[in-house]
């Protein structure tokens, strides 16, 4: 056995070669969930039946409207204000939506006074009921709709919603026919509403055309009157302007142009002088910014003062250089000469600043001169424009008068056409057939409802079964153990009562005691099968030390271990059952007296092994735990326990270790590697698969050989009904071989 791996005799199950589905498995699942399936399906079907029986009969009738794309031309030379509908499929779909619109439904409500019908106005029905019981509340019931505009609007919206709920408007194929169907509890009201929608749809078309023509006439009348006044005023302005200006050419334009030409020359000269002055000023400013000493000044910026200072500076520089060659830098005369040179440079800078000030004044004068000349040019140009304005204005007035005259004549002609069209407008649709009062209800349809209810019931029942299987926590059969856990299936230990026709036959007997009394029972046979599966789980090796564990408490671990010990003893094996559950010590309940010494006392040296062993009536030996057996020390990892286990191997054929649940206590993880095989027990249909896989994962990497998983407390009667794929499925067939 490789101590670094989690040994299992088979690999995890794979569905790669399995069929897509097994009909027998599906049947077994439905047999297993038959009660759930029947309950859900019956509940859904009964609900559908009750709904069908209680549903109020409703009647449907329909009217047909045809979109008439043919336009009747009473006056062929006149165009309508609102044109007819084009022969377009999208237009028909649009008209269908118009028939479904809330505005049209609101007009139906107003015309038929549906707001006074309790069927559509629930507040009226409620008010009548209250008034019937409390007449003195007549003036106070439902007054909010009349006093509160918001409440009234909400009530109207609810009424419109109720009206639209019975309406069904659809297009008949790709034709120009629209079917207006209405469904109501009252057949006469259904026909009335269907016809009302069709009639008001046509009325709305006519009103839209009448309103459009009316608005067009009103607008045209107003515009024609306005344009008439504008035309008269424009023509009068043209005449008055001609008289006032004599329409003569401006002969003085030549003088003005000559004046403008001279001013332009002066402006050019002034701008050139300004540019020159600005350039000299910028040069001086740049030299001052660089700290110039006057050597690089141009002729335009030279002055006698600067020339004199420059001469002095040259002489002083020569003096400084001569003294610097002869004397030390700290020589007083040299220091004085350099100070005088610095004073000359300061005077040069001051003179440059004065020159810049003069240049700035000159630049300001140049700018003022340029501005003055530019103003004169602008004034002269204004005079020229005034001289020529008369002819320009005259042409403008004539164009204005002509445009007003053209627009006036056009609108006057259109006004005459629209006035002639009033009274001859026609809708773009007509009612092809009117709705009649139906003689039989269209809803409900019992046969359809029952068929749909049956389908829904079967679907709901199937969905409930599928959901229950998905959410199923436990394991049922051998196939599920090997497929979902990937470990061998060792067998099952049945629930004792499920093996008996009369459960009272085993009353008062614990399963291990029943095993002794009924050695040929199905319960005893299941333990013999489990014994064989465990002992032969390691091919070619002898299994002597067997650790029996589970993932959670309450899975029948101690009962199974003790019963397995009695089964092994009955087969002639020298077997010992060791209680390794330090927290519970559950084997003691199968002993006639409470032990005074046990496993812990043997490990501590307080008692010998022979003193602690208890001889069971089956021939098996039991190494129990006393009530004070729990100790915080590492019992199963100690050398004393290993010596004890070695001694038990020598003295007994089989050593059964009843351990604590893996997920609850850490002791089992320490103990498991010392066993030749570990048997994992899981309670049939109860232990969650996640709990089992979590427990198995705790044994990985500990050198543990897992013999497999056995299911405990299996109900053989239930398993024979729906445990397809498991030996329990055939329990009824081989039950006669047992003496239960």
PDB file of C-alpha atoms in Angstrom, residues 7-15 481-488:
ATOM      1  CA  UNK A   7      -5.885   4.025  -2.585  1.00  0.00           C
ATOM      2  CA  UNK A   8      -9.144   2.899  -4.154  1.00  0.00           C
ATOM      3  CA  UNK A   9      -9.710  -0.339  -6.041  1.00  0.00           C
ATOM      4  CA  UNK A  10     -11.561   1.392  -8.914  1.00  0.00           C
ATOM      5  CA  UNK A  11     -11.242   4.710 -10.729  1.00  0.00           C
ATOM      6  CA  UNK A  12     -13.944   7.357 -10.482  1.00  0.00           C
ATOM      7  CA  UNK A  13     -16.907   6.540 -12.606  1.00  0.00           C
ATOM      8  CA  UNK A  14     -17.196   7.995 -16.076  1.00  0.00           C
ATOM      9  CA  UNK A  15     -20.306   8.496 -18.160  1.00  0.00           C
ATOM     10  CA  UNK A 481     -22.650   5.363  -5.228  1.00  0.00           C
ATOM     11  CA  UNK A 482     -20.144   4.387  -7.904  1.00  0.00           C
ATOM     12  CA  UNK A 483     -21.216   7.091 -10.376  1.00  0.00           C
ATOM     13  CA  UNK A 484     -21.396  10.050  -8.002  1.00  0.00           C
ATOM     14  CA  UNK A 485     -18.584   9.097  -5.605  1.00  0.00           C
ATOM     15  CA  UNK A 486     -16.265   7.099  -7.859  1.00  0.00           C
ATOM     16  CA  UNK A 487     -15.690   4.451  -5.162  1.00  0.00           C
ATOM     17  CA  UNK A 488     -16.772   0.775  -4.877  1.00  0.00           C
TER      18      UNK A 488
END
